[in-house]
Amino acid sequence: QVQLVESGGGLVQAGESLRLSCAASGMIFSVGVMNWYRQAPGKQRELVAQIFTSGSTNYADSVKGRFTISRDNTKNTAYLQMNSLKPEDTAVYYCNANIIVRGSGRRDTWGQGTQVTVSS
């Protein structure tokens, strides 16, 4: 009924930038908090950044000052601007959102993930 689609991943060199996008679509009544997680090989999935409908944000300590999360509520889309990328940022990045589905209720929804690889 609803889905999240990420885009914008790729291969970059250390110090470069990438911008990820996450678009929600389907029978959406409203979208609540939107989150970006990442999972590196052999590691647990971790919360990178989150943004509430108010625009309030939170960041993992490892990305503060380098990553910026934003959202466009008119497009049900979240963005993650990643600057000064480091090899340790290499991971699959997942979008997650709390979505109220028309006629169905609240759904915790995940995207399929997008690979970010940072070479040294």
PDB file of C-alpha atoms in Angstrom, residues 39-116:
ATOM      1  CA  GLN A  39      24.466  -1.052   7.819  1.00  0.00           C
ATOM      2  CA  ALA A  40      28.070  -1.854   7.061  1.00  0.00           C
ATOM      3  CA  PRO A  41      29.242  -5.428   6.390  1.00  0.00           C
ATOM      4  CA  GLY A  42      29.435  -7.396   9.619  1.00  0.00           C
ATOM      5  CA  LYS A  43      27.931  -4.584  11.680  1.00  0.00           C
ATOM      6  CA  GLN A  44      24.530  -3.843  13.128  1.00  0.00           C
ATOM      7  CA  ARG A  45      22.203  -1.385  11.470  1.00  0.00           C
ATOM      8  CA  GLU A  46      22.592   2.042  13.055  1.00  0.00           C
ATOM      9  CA  LEU A  47      20.522   5.206  13.062  1.00  0.00           C
ATOM     10  CA  VAL A  48      22.332   7.959  11.178  1.00  0.00           C
ATOM     11  CA  ALA A  49      19.828  10.821  11.207  1.00  0.00           C
ATOM     12  CA  GLN A  50      16.172  11.511  11.771  1.00  0.00           C
ATOM     13  CA  ILE A  51      13.801  14.367  11.061  1.00  0.00           C
ATOM     14  CA  PHE A  52      10.383  14.991  12.545  1.00  0.00           C
ATOM     15  CA  THR A  53       7.475  16.708  10.846  1.00  0.00           C
ATOM     16  CA  SER A  54       8.353  19.849  12.801  1.00  0.00           C
ATOM     17  CA  GLY A  55      11.785  19.878  11.190  1.00  0.00           C
ATOM     18  CA  SER A  56      13.567  18.920  14.369  1.00  0.00           C
ATOM     19  CA  THR A  57      16.575  16.673  13.706  1.00  0.00           C
ATOM     20  CA  ASN A  58      18.909  14.263  15.450  1.00  0.00           C
ATOM     21  CA  TYR A  59      22.245  12.870  14.250  1.00  0.00           C
ATOM     22  CA  ALA A  60      24.619  10.126  15.191  1.00  0.00           C
ATOM     23  CA  ASP A  61      27.793  11.540  16.698  1.00  0.00           C
ATOM     24  CA  SER A  62      29.839  10.032  13.870  1.00  0.00           C
ATOM     25  CA  VAL A  63      28.112  12.184  11.226  1.00  0.00           C
ATOM     26  CA  LYS A  64      27.431  15.435  13.081  1.00  0.00           C
ATOM     27  CA  GLY A  65      28.728  18.412  11.157  1.00  0.00           C
ATOM     28  CA  ARG A  66      29.082  16.391   7.939  1.00  0.00           C
ATOM     29  CA  PHE A  67      25.581  15.085   7.180  1.00  0.00           C
ATOM     30  CA  THR A  68      22.373  17.083   6.918  1.00  0.00           C
ATOM     31  CA  ILE A  69      18.896  15.595   6.840  1.00  0.00           C
ATOM     32  CA  SER A  70      15.981  17.520   5.375  1.00  0.00           C
ATOM     33  CA  ARG A  71      12.489  16.838   4.107  1.00  0.00           C
ATOM     34  CA  ASP A  72       9.902  18.189   1.736  1.00  0.00           C
ATOM     35  CA  ASN A  73       6.517  17.433   3.247  1.00  0.00           C
ATOM     36  CA  THR A  74       4.713  18.392   0.035  1.00  0.00           C
ATOM     37  CA  LYS A  75       6.559  15.583  -1.750  1.00  0.00           C
ATOM     38  CA  ASN A  76       6.736  13.109   1.165  1.00  0.00           C
ATOM     39  CA  THR A  77      10.470  13.010   0.526  1.00  0.00           C
ATOM     40  CA  ALA A  78      13.497  13.063   2.785  1.00  0.00           C
ATOM     41  CA  TYR A  79      17.061  13.858   1.817  1.00  0.00           C
ATOM     42  CA  LEU A  80      20.451  13.120   3.322  1.00  0.00           C
ATOM     43  CA  GLN A  81      23.253  15.438   2.217  1.00  0.00           C
ATOM     44  CA  MET A  82      26.544  13.740   3.004  1.00  0.00           C
ATOM     45  CA  ASN A  83      29.694  15.862   2.857  1.00  0.00           C
ATOM     46  CA  SER A  84      33.308  15.094   3.672  1.00  0.00           C
ATOM     47  CA  LEU A  85      32.660  11.402   3.250  1.00  0.00           C
ATOM     48  CA  LYS A  86      35.022   8.933   4.880  1.00  0.00           C
ATOM     49  CA  PRO A  87      35.721   5.276   4.074  1.00  0.00           C
ATOM     50  CA  GLU A  88      33.987   4.344   7.327  1.00  0.00           C
ATOM     51  CA  ASP A  89      30.753   5.787   5.909  1.00  0.00           C
ATOM     52  CA  THR A  90      30.660   2.901   3.464  1.00  0.00           C
ATOM     53  CA  ALA A  91      27.412   0.997   4.029  1.00  0.00           C
ATOM     54  CA  VAL A  92      23.974   0.276   2.677  1.00  0.00           C
ATOM     55  CA  TYR A  93      21.784   3.226   3.604  1.00  0.00           C
ATOM     56  CA  TYR A  94      18.124   2.578   4.382  1.00  0.00           C
ATOM     57  CA  CYS A  95      15.257   4.993   4.647  1.00  0.00           C
ATOM     58  CA  ASN A  96      12.619   4.354   7.303  1.00  0.00           C
ATOM     59  CA  ALA A  97       9.416   6.235   7.988  1.00  0.00           C
ATOM     60  CA  ASN A  98       6.363   6.095  10.174  1.00  0.00           C
ATOM     61  CA  ILE A  99       3.484   6.367   7.707  1.00  0.00           C
ATOM     62  CA  ILE A 100      -0.230   6.585   8.331  1.00  0.00           C
ATOM     63  CA  VAL A 101      -1.855   4.668   5.495  1.00  0.00           C
ATOM     64  CA  ARG A 102      -5.282   5.739   4.279  1.00  0.00           C
ATOM     65  CA  GLY A 103      -7.874   3.379   5.695  1.00  0.00           C
ATOM     66  CA  SER A 104      -5.275   1.125   7.259  1.00  0.00           C
ATOM     67  CA  GLY A 105      -3.431   2.798  10.094  1.00  0.00           C
ATOM     68  CA  ARG A 106       0.180   3.344  11.037  1.00  0.00           C
ATOM     69  CA  ARG A 107       2.936   1.428   9.263  1.00  0.00           C
ATOM     70  CA  ASP A 108       6.659   1.343  10.016  1.00  0.00           C
ATOM     71  CA  THR A 109       8.010   1.299   6.463  1.00  0.00           C
ATOM     72  CA  TRP A 110      11.488   0.550   5.092  1.00  0.00           C
ATOM     73  CA  GLY A 111      13.076   1.200   1.746  1.00  0.00           C
ATOM     74  CA  GLN A 112      15.152  -1.318  -0.175  1.00  0.00           C
ATOM     75  CA  GLY A 113      18.468   0.380   0.594  1.00  0.00           C
ATOM     76  CA  THR A 114      21.078   2.130  -1.499  1.00  0.00           C
ATOM     77  CA  GLN A 115      24.795   1.363  -1.470  1.00  0.00           C
ATOM     78  CA  VAL A 116      27.286   4.078  -0.573  1.00  0.00           C
TER      79      VAL A 116
END
